[in-house]
GROMACS .gro file of C-alpha atoms in nm:
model
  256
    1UNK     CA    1   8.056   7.300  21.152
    2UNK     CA    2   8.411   7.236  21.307
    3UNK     CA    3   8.221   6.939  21.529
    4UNK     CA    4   8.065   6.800  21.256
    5UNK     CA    5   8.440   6.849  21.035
    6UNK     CA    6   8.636   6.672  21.315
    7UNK     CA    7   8.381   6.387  21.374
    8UNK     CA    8   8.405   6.302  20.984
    9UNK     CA    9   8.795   6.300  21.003
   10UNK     CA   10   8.776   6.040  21.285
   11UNK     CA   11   8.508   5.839  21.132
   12UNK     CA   12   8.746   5.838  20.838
   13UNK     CA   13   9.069   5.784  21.055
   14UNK     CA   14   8.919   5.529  21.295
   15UNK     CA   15   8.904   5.273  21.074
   16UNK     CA   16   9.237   5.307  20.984
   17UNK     CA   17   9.355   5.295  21.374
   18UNK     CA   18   9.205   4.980  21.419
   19UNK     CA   19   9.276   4.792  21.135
   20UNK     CA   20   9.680   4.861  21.247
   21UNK     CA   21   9.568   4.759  21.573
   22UNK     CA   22   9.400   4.424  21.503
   23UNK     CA   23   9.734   4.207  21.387
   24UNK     CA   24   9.853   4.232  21.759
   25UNK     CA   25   9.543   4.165  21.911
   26UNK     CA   26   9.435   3.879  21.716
   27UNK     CA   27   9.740   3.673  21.792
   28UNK     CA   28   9.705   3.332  22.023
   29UNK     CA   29  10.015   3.238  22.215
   30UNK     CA   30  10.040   2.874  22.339
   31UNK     CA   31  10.342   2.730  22.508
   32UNK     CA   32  10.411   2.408  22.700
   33UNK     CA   33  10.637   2.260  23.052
   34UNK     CA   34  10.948   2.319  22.916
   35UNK     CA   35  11.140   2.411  23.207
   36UNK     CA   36  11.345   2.654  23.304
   37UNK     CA   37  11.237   2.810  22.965
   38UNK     CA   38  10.841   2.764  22.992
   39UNK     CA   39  10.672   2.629  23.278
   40UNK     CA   40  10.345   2.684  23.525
   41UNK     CA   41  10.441   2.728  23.943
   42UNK     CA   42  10.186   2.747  24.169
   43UNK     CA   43   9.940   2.844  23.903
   44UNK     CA   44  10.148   3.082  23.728
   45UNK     CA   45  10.306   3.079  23.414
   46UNK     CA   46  10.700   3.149  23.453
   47UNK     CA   47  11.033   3.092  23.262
   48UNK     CA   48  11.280   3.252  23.086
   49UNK     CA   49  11.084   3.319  22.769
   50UNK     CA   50  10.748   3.406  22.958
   51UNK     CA   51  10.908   3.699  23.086
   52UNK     CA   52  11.097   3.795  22.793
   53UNK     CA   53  10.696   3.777  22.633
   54UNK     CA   54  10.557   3.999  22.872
   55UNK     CA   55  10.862   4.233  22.824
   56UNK     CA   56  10.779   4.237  22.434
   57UNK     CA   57  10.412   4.290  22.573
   58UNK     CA   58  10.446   4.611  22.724
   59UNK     CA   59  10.742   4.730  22.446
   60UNK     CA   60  10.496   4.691  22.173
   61UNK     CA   61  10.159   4.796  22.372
   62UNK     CA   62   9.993   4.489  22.263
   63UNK     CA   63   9.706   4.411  22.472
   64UNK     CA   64   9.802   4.015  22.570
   65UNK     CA   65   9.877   3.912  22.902
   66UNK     CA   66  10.057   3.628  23.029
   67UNK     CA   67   9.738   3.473  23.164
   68UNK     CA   68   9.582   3.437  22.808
   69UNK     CA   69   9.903   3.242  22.693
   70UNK     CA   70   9.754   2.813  22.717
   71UNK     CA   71   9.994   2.542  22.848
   72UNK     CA   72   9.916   2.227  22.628
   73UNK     CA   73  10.111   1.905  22.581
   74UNK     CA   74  10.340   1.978  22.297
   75UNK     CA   75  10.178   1.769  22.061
   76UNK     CA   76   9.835   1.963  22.093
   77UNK     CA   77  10.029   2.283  22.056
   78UNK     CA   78  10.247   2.189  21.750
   79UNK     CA   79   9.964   2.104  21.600
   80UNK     CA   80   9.736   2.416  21.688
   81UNK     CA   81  10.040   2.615  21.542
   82UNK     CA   82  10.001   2.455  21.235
   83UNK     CA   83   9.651   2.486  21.170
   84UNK     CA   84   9.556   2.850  21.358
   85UNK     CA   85   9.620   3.136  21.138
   86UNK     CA   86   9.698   3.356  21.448
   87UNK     CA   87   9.903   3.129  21.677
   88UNK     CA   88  10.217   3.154  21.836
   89UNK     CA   89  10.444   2.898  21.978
   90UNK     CA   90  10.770   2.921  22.243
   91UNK     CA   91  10.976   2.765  22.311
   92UNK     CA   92  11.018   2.631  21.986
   93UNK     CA   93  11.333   2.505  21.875
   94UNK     CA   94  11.456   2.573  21.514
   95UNK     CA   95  11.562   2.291  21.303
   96UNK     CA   96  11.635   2.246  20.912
   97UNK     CA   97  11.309   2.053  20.894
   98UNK     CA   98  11.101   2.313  21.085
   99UNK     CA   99  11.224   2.604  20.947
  100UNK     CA  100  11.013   2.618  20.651
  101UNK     CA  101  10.702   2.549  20.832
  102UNK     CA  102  10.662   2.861  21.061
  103UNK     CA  103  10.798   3.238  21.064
  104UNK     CA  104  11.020   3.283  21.331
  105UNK     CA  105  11.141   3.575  21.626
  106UNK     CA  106  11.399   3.499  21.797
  107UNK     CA  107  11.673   3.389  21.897
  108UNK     CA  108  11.584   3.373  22.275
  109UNK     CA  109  11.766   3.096  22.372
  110UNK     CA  110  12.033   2.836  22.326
  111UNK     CA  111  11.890   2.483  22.234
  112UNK     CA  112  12.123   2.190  22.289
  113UNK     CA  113  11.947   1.804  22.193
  114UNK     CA  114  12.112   1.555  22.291
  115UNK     CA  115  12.065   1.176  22.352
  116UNK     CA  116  12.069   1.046  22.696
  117UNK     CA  117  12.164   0.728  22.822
  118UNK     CA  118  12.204   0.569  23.198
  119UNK     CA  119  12.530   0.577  23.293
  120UNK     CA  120  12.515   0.255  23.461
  121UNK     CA  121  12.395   0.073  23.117
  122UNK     CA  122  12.756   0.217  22.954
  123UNK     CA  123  12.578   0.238  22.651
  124UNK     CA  124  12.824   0.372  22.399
  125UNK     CA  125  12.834   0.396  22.045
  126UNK     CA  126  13.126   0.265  21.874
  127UNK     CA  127  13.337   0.409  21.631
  128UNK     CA  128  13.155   0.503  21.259
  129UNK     CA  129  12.840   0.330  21.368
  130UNK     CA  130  12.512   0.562  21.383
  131UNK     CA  131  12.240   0.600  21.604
  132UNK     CA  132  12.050   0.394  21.319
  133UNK     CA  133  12.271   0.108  21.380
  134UNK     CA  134  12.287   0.094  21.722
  135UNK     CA  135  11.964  -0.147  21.770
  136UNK     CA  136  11.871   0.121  22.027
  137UNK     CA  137  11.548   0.174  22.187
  138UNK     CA  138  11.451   0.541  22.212
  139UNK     CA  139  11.220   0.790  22.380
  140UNK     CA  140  11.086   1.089  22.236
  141UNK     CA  141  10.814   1.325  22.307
  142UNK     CA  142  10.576   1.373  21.976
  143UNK     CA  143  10.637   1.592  21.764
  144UNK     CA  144  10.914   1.761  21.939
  145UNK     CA  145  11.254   1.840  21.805
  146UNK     CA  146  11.386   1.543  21.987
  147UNK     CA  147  11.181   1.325  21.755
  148UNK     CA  148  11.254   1.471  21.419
  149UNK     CA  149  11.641   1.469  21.451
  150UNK     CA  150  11.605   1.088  21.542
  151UNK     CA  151  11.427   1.076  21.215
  152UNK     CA  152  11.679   1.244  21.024
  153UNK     CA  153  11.927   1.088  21.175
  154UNK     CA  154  11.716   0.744  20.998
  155UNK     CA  155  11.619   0.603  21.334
  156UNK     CA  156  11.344   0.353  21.197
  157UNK     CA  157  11.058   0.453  21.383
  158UNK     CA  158  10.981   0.170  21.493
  159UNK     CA  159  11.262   0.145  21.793
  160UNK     CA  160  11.112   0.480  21.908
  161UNK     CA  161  10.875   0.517  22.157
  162UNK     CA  162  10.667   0.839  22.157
  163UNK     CA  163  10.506   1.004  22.530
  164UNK     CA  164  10.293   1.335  22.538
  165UNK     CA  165  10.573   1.447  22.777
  166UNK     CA  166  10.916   1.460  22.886
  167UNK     CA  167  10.898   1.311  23.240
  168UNK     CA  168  10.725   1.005  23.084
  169UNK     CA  169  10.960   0.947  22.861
  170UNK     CA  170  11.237   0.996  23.115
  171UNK     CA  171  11.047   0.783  23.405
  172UNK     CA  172  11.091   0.504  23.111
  173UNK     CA  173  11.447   0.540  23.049
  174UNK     CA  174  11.488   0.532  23.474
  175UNK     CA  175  11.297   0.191  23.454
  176UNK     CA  176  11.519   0.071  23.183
  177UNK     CA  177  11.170   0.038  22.920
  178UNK     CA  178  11.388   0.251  22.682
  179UNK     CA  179  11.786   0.245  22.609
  180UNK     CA  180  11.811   0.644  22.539
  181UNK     CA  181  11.628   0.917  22.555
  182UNK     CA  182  11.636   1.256  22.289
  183UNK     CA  183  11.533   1.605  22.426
  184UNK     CA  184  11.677   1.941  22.544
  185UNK     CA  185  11.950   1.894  22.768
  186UNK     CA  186  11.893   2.185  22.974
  187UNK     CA  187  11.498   2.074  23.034
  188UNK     CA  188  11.613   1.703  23.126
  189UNK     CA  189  11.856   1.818  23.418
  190UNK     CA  190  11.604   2.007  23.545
  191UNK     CA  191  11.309   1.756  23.534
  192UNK     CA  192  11.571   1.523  23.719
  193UNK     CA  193  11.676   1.763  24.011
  194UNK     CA  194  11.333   1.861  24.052
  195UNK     CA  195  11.280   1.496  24.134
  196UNK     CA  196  11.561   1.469  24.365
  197UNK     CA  197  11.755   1.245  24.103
  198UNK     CA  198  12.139   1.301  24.018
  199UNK     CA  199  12.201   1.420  23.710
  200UNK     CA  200  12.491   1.198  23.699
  201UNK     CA  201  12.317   0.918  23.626
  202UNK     CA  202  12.255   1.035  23.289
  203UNK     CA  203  12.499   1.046  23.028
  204UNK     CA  204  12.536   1.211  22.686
  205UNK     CA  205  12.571   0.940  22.435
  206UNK     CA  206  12.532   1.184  22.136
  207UNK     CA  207  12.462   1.533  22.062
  208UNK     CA  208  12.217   1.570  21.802
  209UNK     CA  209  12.207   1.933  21.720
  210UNK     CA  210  12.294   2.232  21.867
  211UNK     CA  211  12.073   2.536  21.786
  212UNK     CA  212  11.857   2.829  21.930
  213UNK     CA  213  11.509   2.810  22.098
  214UNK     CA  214  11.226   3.071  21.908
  215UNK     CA  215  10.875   3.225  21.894
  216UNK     CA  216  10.744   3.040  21.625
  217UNK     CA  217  10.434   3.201  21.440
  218UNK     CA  218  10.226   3.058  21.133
  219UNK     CA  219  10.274   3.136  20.794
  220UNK     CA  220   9.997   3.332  20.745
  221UNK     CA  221  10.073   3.560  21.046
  222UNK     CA  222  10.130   3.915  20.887
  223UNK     CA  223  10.526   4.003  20.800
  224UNK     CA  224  10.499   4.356  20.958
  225UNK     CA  225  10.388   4.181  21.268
  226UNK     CA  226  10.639   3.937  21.302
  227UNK     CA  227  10.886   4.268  21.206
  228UNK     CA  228  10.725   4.384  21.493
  229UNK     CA  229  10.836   4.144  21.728
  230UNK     CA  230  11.160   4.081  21.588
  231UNK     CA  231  11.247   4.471  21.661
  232UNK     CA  232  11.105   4.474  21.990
  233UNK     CA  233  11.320   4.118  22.100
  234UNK     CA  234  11.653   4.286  21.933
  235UNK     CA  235  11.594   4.629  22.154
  236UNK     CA  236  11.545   4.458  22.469
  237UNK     CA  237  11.824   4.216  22.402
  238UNK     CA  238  12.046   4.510  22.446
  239UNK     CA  239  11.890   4.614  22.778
  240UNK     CA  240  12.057   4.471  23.141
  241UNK     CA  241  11.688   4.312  23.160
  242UNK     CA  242  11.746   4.093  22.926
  243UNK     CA  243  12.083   3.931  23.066
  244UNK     CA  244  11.923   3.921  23.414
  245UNK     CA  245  11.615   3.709  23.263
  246UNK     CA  246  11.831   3.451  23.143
  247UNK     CA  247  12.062   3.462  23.471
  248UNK     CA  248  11.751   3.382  23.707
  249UNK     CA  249  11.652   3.093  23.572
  250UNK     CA  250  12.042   2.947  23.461
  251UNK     CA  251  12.001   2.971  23.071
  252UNK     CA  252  12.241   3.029  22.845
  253UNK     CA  253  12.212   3.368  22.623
  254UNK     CA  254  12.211   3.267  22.222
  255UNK     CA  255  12.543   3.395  22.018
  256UNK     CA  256  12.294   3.544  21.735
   0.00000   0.00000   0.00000
């Protein structure tokens, strides 16, 4: 009787157990190179927010690994965000325009866009005119932050020149294809000293927004899950972990 009792409270509780379970398993996490923050080495997925994922992995018993996370041009993975019920996107900057669009956990990182010029071009904007009015020829990489705040900024899309990723869009800047270039700062130095070029032959002609890098999650992603992950990233943010993270791979901790 007490067998047959306690496997009719389980069958009754089990349900229950896995339908709190399911939220965390269900979720898809993409990502892109994006380094120091996101990037794959020698097969392996590292970067500052990687490893701040895995921490949030194990803190919240969530059955992911890094190894399930897929590396896709940004474009692809934007796009996946938007459309996949379950996905999950870092390092995603947030912007006014974005904001709306996703839910977001965070902040794991400081974001600085900026637009790039050679140095040896002394490309310079002059007093009260825009980035609109400069008769500029830009790169950006599609659909990435870079590309929106030209747009809001009302640089007609036709002087800008879209690539799938950052070194092409940088490797035409070098060749002089494009006048300027818009994109993480951060990312940009260290595509160029990865390829043995000085950084100081890059200039910042403007800075077009100064923000925080996220985990951005779609809409329909359940609140108590992103709750979830929101609690778990404000914990470890208060453990030495955290700090040494950023520290290892030079980025800069976010002020909120």
């Amino acid at each position: 009787m007490k067998k047959r009792l306690f496997l009719v409270l389980f069958l009754g509780v089990a349900p229950f157990l896995m339908a709190q379970k399911a939220p965390l398993e269900n979720l898809h996490f993409l990502t892109e190179e994006f380094p120091p923050y996101n990037y794959v080495e020698n097969g392996q997925l590292v970067g500052s927010s990687p490893e701040i994922l895995a921490a949030l992995f194990t803190q919240l018993k969530a059955p992911q690994t890094l190894q399930e996370v897929k590396v896709l041009p940004w474009a692809r993975a934007y796009s996946q965000l938007e459309t996949d019920p379950w996905a999950c996107l870092f390092s995603t900057t947030k912007t006014k325009e974005r904001e709306p669009l996703f839910q977001w956990v965070g902040p794991i990182s400081l974001a600085r866009n900026v637009v790039i010029t050679l140095a040896s071009k002394h490309l310079t904007l002059a007093p009260g005119v825009s980035l609109a009015q400069s008769n500029w020829t830009f790169g950006a990489v599609r659909d990435d932050a870079g590309e929106q705040l030209l747009i809001a900024h009302h640089v007609p899309m036709a002087q800008i020149s879209l690539t799938t990723n950052a070194l092409q869009a940088l490797e035409m800047l070098n060749s002089g294809r494009i006048d300027a270039f818009a994109y993480d700062e951060s990312v940009i130095d260290w595509l160029a000293r990865s390829r043995g070029w000085e950084t100081s032959r890059y200039q910042v002609a403007e800075v077009l927004e100064t923000g925080y890098h996220y985990f951005a999650f779609n809409l329909k992603v359940p609140a108590e899950v992103i709750k979830e992950f929101q609690t778990a990233l404000d914990h470890f943010k208060t453990t030495g972990q955290y700090q040494q993270i950023l520290t290892k791979f030079g980025v800069v901790m976010p002020h909120s």
